[in-house]
Coordinates of C-alpha atoms and ligand atoms in Angstrom, one line a residue:
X59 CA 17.6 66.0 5.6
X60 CA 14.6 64.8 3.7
X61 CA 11.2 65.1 4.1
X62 CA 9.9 61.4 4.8
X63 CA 5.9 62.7 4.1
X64 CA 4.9 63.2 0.7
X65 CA 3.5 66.1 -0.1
X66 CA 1.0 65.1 -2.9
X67 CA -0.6 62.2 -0.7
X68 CA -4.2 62.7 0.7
X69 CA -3.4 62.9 4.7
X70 CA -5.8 61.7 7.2
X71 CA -8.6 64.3 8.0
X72 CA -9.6 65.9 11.9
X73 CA -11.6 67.6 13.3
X74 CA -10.8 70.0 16.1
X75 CA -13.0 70.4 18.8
X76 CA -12.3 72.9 21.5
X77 CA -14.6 73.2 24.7
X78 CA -14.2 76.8 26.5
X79 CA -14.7 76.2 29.9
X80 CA -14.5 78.7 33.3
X81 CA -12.1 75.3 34.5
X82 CA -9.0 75.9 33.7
X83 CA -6.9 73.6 35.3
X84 CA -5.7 71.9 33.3
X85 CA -3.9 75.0 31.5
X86 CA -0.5 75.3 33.6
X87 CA 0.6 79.0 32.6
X88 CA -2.9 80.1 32.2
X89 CA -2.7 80.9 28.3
X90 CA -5.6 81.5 26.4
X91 CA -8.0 79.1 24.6
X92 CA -7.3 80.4 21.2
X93 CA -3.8 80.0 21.8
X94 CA -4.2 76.6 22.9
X95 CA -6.6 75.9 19.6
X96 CA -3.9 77.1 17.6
X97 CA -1.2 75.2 19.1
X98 CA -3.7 72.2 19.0
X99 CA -3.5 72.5 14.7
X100 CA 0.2 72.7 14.9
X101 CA 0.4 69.5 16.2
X102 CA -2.5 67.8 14.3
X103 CA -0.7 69.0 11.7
X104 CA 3.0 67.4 13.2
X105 CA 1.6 64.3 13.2
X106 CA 0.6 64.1 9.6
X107 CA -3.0 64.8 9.7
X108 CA -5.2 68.0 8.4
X109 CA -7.7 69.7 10.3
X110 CA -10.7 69.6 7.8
X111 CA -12.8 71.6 10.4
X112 CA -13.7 73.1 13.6
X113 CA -15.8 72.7 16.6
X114 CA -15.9 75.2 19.8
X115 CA -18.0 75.0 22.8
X116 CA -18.6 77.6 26.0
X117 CA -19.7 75.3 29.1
X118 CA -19.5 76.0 32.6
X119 CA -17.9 73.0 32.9
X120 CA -17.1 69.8 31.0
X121 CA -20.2 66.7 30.7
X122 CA -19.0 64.1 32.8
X123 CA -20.0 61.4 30.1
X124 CA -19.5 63.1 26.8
X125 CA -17.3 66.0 27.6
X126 CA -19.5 68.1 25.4
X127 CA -23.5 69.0 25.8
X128 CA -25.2 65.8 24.1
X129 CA -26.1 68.2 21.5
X130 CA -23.1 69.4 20.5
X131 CA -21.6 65.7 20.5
X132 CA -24.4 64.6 17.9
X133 CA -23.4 67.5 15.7
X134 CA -19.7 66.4 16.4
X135 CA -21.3 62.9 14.9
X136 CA -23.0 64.5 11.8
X137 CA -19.7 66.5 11.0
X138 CA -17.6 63.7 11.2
X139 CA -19.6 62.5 8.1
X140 CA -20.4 65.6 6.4
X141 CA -16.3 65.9 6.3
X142 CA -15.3 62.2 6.4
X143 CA -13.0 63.0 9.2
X144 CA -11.0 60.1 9.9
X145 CA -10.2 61.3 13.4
X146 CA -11.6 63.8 16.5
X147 CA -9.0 65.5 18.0
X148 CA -9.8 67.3 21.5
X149 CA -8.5 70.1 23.1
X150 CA -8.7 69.2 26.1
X151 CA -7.6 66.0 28.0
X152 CA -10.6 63.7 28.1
X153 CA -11.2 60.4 30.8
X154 CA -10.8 57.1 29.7
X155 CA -15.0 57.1 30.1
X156 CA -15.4 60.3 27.9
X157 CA -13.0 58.8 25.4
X158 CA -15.1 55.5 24.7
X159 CA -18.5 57.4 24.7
X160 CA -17.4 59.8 22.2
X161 CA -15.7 57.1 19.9
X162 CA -19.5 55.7 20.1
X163 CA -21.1 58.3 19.1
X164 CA -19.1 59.9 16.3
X165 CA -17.5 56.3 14.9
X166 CA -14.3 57.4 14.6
X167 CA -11.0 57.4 16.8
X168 CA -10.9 60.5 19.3
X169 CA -7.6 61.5 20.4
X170 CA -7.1 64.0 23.5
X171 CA -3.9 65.9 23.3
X172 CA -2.0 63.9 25.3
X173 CA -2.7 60.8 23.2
X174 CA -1.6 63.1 20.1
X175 CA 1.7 64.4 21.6
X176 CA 2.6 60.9 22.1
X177 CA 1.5 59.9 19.3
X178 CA 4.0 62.5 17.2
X179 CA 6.5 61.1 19.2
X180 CA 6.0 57.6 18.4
X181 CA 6.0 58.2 14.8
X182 CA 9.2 60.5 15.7
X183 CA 11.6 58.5 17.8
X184 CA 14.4 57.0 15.7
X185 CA 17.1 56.2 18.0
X186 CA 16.6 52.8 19.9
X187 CA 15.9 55.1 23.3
X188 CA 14.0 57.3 22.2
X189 CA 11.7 54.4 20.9
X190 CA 11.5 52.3 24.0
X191 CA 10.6 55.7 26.1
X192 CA 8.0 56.5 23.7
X193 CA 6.4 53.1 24.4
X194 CA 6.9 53.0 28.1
X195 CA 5.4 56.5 28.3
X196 CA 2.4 55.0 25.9
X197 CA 1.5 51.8 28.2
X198 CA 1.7 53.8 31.4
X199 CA -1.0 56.4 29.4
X200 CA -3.1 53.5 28.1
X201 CA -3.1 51.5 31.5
X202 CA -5.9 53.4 33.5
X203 CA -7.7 53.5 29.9
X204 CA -8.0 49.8 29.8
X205 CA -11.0 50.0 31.8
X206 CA -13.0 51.8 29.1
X207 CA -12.0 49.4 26.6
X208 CA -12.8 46.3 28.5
X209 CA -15.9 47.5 29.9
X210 CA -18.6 46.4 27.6
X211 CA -17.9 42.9 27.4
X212 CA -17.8 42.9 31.3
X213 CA -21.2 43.7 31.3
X214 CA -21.9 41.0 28.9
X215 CA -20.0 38.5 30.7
X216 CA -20.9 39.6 34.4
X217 CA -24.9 39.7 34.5
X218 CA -26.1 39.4 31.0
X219 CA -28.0 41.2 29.1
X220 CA -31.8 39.3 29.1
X221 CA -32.0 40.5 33.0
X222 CA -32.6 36.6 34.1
X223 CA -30.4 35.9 36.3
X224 CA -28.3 37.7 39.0
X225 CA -24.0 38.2 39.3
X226 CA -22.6 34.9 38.1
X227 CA -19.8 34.3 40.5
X228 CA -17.2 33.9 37.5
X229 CA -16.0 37.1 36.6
X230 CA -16.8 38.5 33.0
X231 CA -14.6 37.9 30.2
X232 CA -14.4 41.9 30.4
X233 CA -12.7 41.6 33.3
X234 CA -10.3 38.8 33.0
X235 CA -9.1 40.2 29.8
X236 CA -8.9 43.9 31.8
X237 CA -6.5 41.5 34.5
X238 CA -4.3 39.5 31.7
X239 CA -3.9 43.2 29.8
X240 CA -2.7 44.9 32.8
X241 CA -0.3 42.1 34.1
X242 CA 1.1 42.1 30.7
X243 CA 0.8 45.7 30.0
X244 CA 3.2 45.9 33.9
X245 CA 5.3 43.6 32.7
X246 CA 6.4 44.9 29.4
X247 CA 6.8 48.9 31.2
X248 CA 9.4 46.4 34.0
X249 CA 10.8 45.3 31.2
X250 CA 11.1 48.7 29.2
X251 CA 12.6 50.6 32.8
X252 CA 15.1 47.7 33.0
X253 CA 16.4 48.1 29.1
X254 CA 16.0 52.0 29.8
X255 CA 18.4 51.7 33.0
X256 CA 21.3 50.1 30.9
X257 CA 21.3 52.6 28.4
X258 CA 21.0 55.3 31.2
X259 CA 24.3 53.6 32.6
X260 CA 26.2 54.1 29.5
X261 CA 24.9 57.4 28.7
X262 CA 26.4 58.3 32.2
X263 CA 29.8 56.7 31.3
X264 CA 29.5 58.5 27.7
X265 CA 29.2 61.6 29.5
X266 CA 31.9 61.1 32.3
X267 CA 34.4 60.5 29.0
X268 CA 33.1 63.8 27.9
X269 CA 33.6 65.3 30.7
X270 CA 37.2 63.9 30.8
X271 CA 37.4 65.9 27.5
X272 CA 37.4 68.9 29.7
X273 CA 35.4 71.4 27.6
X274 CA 32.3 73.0 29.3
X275 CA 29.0 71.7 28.3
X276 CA 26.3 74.3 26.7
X277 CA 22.8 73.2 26.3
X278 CA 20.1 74.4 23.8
X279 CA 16.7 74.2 25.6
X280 CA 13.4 75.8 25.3
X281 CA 10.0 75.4 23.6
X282 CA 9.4 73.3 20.6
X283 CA 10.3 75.1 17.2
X284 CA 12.2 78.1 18.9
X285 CA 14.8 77.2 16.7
X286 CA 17.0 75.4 18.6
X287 CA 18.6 73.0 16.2
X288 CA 18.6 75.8 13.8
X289 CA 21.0 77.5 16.0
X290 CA 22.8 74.3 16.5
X291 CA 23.4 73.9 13.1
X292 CA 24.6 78.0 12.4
X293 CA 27.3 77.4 14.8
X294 CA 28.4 74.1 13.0
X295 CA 28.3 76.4 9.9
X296 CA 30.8 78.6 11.9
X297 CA 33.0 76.5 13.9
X298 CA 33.7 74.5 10.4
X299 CA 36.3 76.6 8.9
X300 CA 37.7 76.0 13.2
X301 CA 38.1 72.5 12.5
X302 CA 41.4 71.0 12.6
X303 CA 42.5 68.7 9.5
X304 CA 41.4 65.1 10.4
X305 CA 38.2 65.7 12.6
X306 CA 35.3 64.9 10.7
X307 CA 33.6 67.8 8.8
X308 CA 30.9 69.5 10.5
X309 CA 28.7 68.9 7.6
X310 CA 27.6 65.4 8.3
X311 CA 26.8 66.7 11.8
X312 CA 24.0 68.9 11.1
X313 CA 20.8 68.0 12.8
X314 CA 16.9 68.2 11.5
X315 CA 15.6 71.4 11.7
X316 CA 12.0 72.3 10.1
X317 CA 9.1 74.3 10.8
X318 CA 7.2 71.5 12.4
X319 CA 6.7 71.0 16.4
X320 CA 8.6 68.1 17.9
X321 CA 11.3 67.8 15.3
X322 CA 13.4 67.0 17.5
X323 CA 13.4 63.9 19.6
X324 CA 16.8 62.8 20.4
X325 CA 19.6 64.6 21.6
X326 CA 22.8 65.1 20.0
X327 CA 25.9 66.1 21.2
X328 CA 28.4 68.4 19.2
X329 CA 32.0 69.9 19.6
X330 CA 31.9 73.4 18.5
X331 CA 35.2 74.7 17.5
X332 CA 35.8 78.5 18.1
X333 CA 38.7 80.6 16.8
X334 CA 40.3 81.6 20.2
X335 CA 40.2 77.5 21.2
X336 CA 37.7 78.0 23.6
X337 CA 35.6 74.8 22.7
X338 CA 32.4 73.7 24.0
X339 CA 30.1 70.8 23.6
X340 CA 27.0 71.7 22.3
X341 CA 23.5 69.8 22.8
X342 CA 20.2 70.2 21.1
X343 CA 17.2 67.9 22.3
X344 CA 13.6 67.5 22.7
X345 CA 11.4 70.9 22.6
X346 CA 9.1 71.6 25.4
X347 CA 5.2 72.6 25.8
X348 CA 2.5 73.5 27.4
X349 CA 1.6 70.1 29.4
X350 CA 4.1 67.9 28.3
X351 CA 2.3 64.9 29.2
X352 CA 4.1 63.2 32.8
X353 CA 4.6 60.4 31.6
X354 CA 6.4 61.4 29.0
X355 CA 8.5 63.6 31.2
X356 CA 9.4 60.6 33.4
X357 CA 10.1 58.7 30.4
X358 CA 12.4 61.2 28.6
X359 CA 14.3 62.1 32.1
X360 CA 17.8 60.6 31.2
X361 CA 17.7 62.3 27.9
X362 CA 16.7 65.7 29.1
X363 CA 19.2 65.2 32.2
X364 CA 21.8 66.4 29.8
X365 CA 20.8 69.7 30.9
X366 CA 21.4 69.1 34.3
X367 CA 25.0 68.9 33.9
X368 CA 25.3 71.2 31.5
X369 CA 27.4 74.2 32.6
X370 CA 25.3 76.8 30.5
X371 CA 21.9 76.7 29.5
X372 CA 21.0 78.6 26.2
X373 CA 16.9 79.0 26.7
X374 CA 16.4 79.6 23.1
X375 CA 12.7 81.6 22.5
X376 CA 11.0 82.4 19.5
X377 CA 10.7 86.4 20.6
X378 CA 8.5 87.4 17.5
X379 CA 5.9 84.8 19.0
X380 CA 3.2 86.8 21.1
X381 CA 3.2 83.9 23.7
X382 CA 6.8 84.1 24.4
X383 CA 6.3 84.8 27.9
X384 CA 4.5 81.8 28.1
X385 CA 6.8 79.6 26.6
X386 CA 9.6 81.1 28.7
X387 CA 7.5 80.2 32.1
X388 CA 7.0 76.7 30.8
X389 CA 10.3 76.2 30.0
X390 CA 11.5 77.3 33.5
X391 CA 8.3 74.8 35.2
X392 CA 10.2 72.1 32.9
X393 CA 13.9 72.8 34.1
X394 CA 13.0 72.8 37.8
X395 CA 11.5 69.6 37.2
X396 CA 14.1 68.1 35.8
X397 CA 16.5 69.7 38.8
X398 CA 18.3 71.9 36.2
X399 CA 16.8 74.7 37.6
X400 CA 19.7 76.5 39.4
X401 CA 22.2 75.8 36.2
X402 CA 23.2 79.4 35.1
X403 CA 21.3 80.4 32.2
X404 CA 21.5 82.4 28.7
X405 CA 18.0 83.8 27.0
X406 CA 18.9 83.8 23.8
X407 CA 15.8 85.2 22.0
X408 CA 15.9 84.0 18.3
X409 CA 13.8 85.0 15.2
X410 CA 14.4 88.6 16.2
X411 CA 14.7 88.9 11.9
X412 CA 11.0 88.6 12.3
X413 CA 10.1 91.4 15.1
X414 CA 9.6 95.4 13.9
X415 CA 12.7 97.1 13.3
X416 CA 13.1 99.0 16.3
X417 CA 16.9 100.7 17.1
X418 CA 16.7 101.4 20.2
X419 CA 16.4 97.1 20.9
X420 CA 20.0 96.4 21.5
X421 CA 21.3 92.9 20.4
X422 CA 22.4 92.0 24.1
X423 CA 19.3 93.1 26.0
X424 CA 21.3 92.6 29.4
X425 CA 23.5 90.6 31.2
X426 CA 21.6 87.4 30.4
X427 CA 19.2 88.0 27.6
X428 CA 20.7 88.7 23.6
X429 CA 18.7 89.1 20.5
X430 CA 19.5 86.9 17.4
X431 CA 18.1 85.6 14.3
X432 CA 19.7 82.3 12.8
X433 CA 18.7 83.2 9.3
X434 CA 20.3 86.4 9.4
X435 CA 23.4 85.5 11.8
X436 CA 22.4 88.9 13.7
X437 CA 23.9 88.6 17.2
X438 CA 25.1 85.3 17.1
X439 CA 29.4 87.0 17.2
X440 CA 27.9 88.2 20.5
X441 CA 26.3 85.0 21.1
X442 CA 29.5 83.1 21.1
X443 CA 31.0 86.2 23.1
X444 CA 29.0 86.0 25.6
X445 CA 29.4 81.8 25.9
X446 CA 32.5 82.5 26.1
X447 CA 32.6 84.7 28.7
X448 CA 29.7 82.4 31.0
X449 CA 31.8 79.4 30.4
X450 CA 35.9 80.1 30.3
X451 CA 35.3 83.7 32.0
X452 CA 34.3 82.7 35.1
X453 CA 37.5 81.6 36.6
X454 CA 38.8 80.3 39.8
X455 CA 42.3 80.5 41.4
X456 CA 43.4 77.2 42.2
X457 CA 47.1 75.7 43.1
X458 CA 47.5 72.1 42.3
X459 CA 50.5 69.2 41.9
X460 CA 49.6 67.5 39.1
X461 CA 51.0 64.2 38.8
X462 CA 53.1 63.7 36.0
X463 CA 50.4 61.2 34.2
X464 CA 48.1 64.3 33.6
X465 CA 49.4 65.7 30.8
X466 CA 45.6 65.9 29.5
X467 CA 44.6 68.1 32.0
X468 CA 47.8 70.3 31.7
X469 CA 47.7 70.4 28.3
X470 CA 44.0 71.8 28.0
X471 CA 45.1 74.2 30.7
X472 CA 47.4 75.8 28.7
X473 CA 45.7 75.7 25.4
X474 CA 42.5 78.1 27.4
X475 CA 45.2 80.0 28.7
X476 CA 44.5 79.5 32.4
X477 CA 47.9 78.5 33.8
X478 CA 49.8 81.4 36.0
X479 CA 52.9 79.7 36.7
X480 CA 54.2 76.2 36.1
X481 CA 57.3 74.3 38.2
X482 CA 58.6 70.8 38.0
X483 CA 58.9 69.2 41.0
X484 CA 60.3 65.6 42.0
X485 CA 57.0 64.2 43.0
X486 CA 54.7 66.3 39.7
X487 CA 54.1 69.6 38.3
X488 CA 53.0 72.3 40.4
X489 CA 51.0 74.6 39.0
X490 CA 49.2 78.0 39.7
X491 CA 45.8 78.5 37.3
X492 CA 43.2 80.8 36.8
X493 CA 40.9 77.9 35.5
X494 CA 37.2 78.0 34.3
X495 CA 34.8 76.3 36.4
X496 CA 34.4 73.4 34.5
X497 CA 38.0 72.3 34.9
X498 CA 38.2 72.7 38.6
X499 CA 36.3 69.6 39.8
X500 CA 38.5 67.5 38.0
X501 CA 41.5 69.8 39.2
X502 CA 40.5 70.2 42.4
X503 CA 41.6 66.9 43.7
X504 CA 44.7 67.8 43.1
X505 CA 45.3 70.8 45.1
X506 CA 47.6 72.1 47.6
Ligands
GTP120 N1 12.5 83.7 10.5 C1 13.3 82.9 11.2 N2 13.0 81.6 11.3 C2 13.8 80.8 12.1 C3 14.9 81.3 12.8 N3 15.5 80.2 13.4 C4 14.7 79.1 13.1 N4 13.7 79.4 12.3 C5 12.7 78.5 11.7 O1 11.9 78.0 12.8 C6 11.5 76.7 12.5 C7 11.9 75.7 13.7 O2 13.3 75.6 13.8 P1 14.0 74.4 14.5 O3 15.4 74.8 14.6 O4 13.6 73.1 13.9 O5 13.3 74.5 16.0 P2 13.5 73.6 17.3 O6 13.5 74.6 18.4 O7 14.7 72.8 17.1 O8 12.2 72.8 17.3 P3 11.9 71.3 17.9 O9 13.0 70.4 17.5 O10 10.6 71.0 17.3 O11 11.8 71.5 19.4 C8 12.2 76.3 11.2 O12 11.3 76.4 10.1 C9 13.4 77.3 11.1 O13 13.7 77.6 9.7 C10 15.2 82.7 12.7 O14 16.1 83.2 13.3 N5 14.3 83.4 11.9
MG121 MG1 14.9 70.8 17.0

């Protein structure tokens, strides 16, 4: 787990520029602007670049050209040079017009957030998914920004510029490149959904093997840095000395964990081994925020479907973060929209090494919330407790003939302890079980 950045080199300088407006829209949970500001450095900062300095304004509402007050974007201009910023990073997220006009003005590249987020992912995505998502998500974001970039020389091409003669019927070279751009730009996103599709069909097939593993299926979700693949990685630590002789050590299987939004990009999918044999699969993917763009959303749907089918869902929170509520309500907005909002559901609220001592905060809150700290392993015996208990404790009463090519399914039924009574019979085994719920699909087809 190295860090691919060196340290000693120079990075890229930004400026942040923040515009407080009474128009809030486009904040979905409503959080503040300084929260917002500081979120913005943490992810100027995850995609390699250093904010060098600092730019708010109060307007009523954003200029339709220039976003800011023309004043403000000349001194934007004049700090771009004072600082040699290589970049303007913006808050908010700013039109394709806005974009171009501000690029004029201050001579450097201005990014919006959405531009940056996917731009942290670009630089991110390893696996060959996680690539061609990232550049499907990309094109459909640069599409209706084509426009902007075109539009110049379509003004150049269309009347000219001496005022002599009217519209030439020919259209601008502005404009015919704008056409051969966006027919290409349509094909390659066909293209992209078609590879995407095939991959989506064998992730399915990967996960109906999985699921002919027969253990339940626990997914780590929940906002980026939380500590999700932190905790992924504790329980490896744990369910090692579980492991039976053969299997390969959980060692190579940590993942990337580091103080950094968006570490995460792909998901990976790990057997954790527990001392009673109650085994689960456990998967650790992409963090969420405030206004995940759409189209990266839509994009990353077949990798963040895993948590659709997942059994349990471990919301994982950073509690020592004041906007944890936030984060929480986001994640939920996130779930529903990815129809995973009605899988039962752990809040497991991490860091809690970092929140005041305070005894009368019990480590399992309630029914469905616990308190744990992956550096410090507080709460995380209770964690695994209370998996347990959400996943192979929630049993059903079935009777079933199994036929006699089953043994699989028999056999995993009697290493979780779920079968009652057991009888040969001429035709297949029948069989009375108390069997968790993720067993009974599979079982139910069987029954009598
Ligand atoms: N103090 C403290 N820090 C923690 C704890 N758990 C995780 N961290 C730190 O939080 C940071 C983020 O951890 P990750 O596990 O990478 O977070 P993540 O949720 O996987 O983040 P993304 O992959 O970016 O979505 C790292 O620097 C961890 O060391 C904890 O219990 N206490
Ligand atoms: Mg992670």
């Amino acid at each position: 787990m190295t860090d691919i950045i060196n340290e000693n080199e120079e990075l890229p300088g930004a400026i942040l520029v923040g515009l407080k407006t009474e128009n809030i829209e486009f904040r979905e949970i409503n959080s503040s602007f300084e929260h917002s500001m500081t979120e913005m450095k943490a992810l100027i900062e995850a995609c390699d670049m250093e904010v060098v300095s600092t730019l708010t304004q109060v307007l009523e509402h954003p200029e339709a050209g220039t976003y800011l007050g023309k004043g403000k974007a000349r001194e934007l201009a004049e700090m771009v040079e004072e600082y040699k910023a290589q970049y303007c990073v913006f808050e908010g997220n700013l039109s394709p017009a806005q974009m171009k006009n501000l690029q004029d003005i201050t001579g450097v590249p201005v990014w919006d957030r959405t531009n940056l987020i996917l731009e942290i992912f670009s630089r991110r995505a390893k696996t060959r998914e996680a690539k061609l998502q990232v550049e499907s998500a990309y094109l459909q974001f640069m599409l209706p920004r084509l426009t902007g970039m075109w539009q110049h020389l379509g003004r150049q091409g269309g009347s000219g510029s001496g005022g002599g003669g009217g519209r030439r019927s020919s259209k601008g070279i502005g404009e015919t490149q704008l056409e051969l751009d966006r027919r290409q730009i349509n094909h390659r996103i066909h293209e992209l959904s078609k590879e995407l599709e095939t991959l989506d069909k064998t992730r399915t097939l990967q996960r109906k093997g999985r699921e002919r593993g027969l253990l339940p299926s626990v997914a780590l979700v929940g906002y980026t840095n939380a500590g999700k693949s932190s905790l992924m990685n504790h329980l490896l630590s744990l369910s090692e000395e579980n492991t039976p002789l053969g299997e390969e050590k959980n060692a190579e299987k940590k993942v990337f964990e580091k103080d950094m939004l968006f570490a995460t990009l792909d998901t990976s999918i790990r057997r954790i081994y527990t001392p009673n044999k109650k085994d689960f699969l456990l998967s650790d993917t992409v963090g969420f925020i405030e206004n995940l763009p759409h189209g990266l959303v839509k994009a990353f749907r077949s990798t963040l479907e895993e948590t659709k089918y997942a059994d349990l869902l471990l919301i994982v929170l950073d509690s020592a973060d004041p906007y944890h509520k936030n984060h929480k309500a986001v994640t939920e907005n996130t779930l529903k929209d990815l129809e995973a909002g009605d899988v039962k559901r752990l809040y497991v609220m991490n860091k809690s090494d970092l929140l005041p001592p305070d005894p009368s905060r019990p480590i399992v809150a309630n029914e469905n919330t616990i308190y744990i700290s992956t550096k410090t392993g507080s709460g995380i015996s209770e964690l695994l407790e209370k998996i347990n208990e959400l996943t192979y404790g929630q049993s059903k009463h079935i009777e079933a003939l199994l036929p006699f090519s089953r043994g699989d399914l028999l056999n995993s039924l009697h290493k979780c302890g779920a079968i009652v009574a057991e009888q040969y019979a001429p035709d297949g085994i029948k069989i009375t079980a108390d069997c968790p719920p993720h067993f009974y699909d599979e079982l139910s087809q069987y029954a009598i």
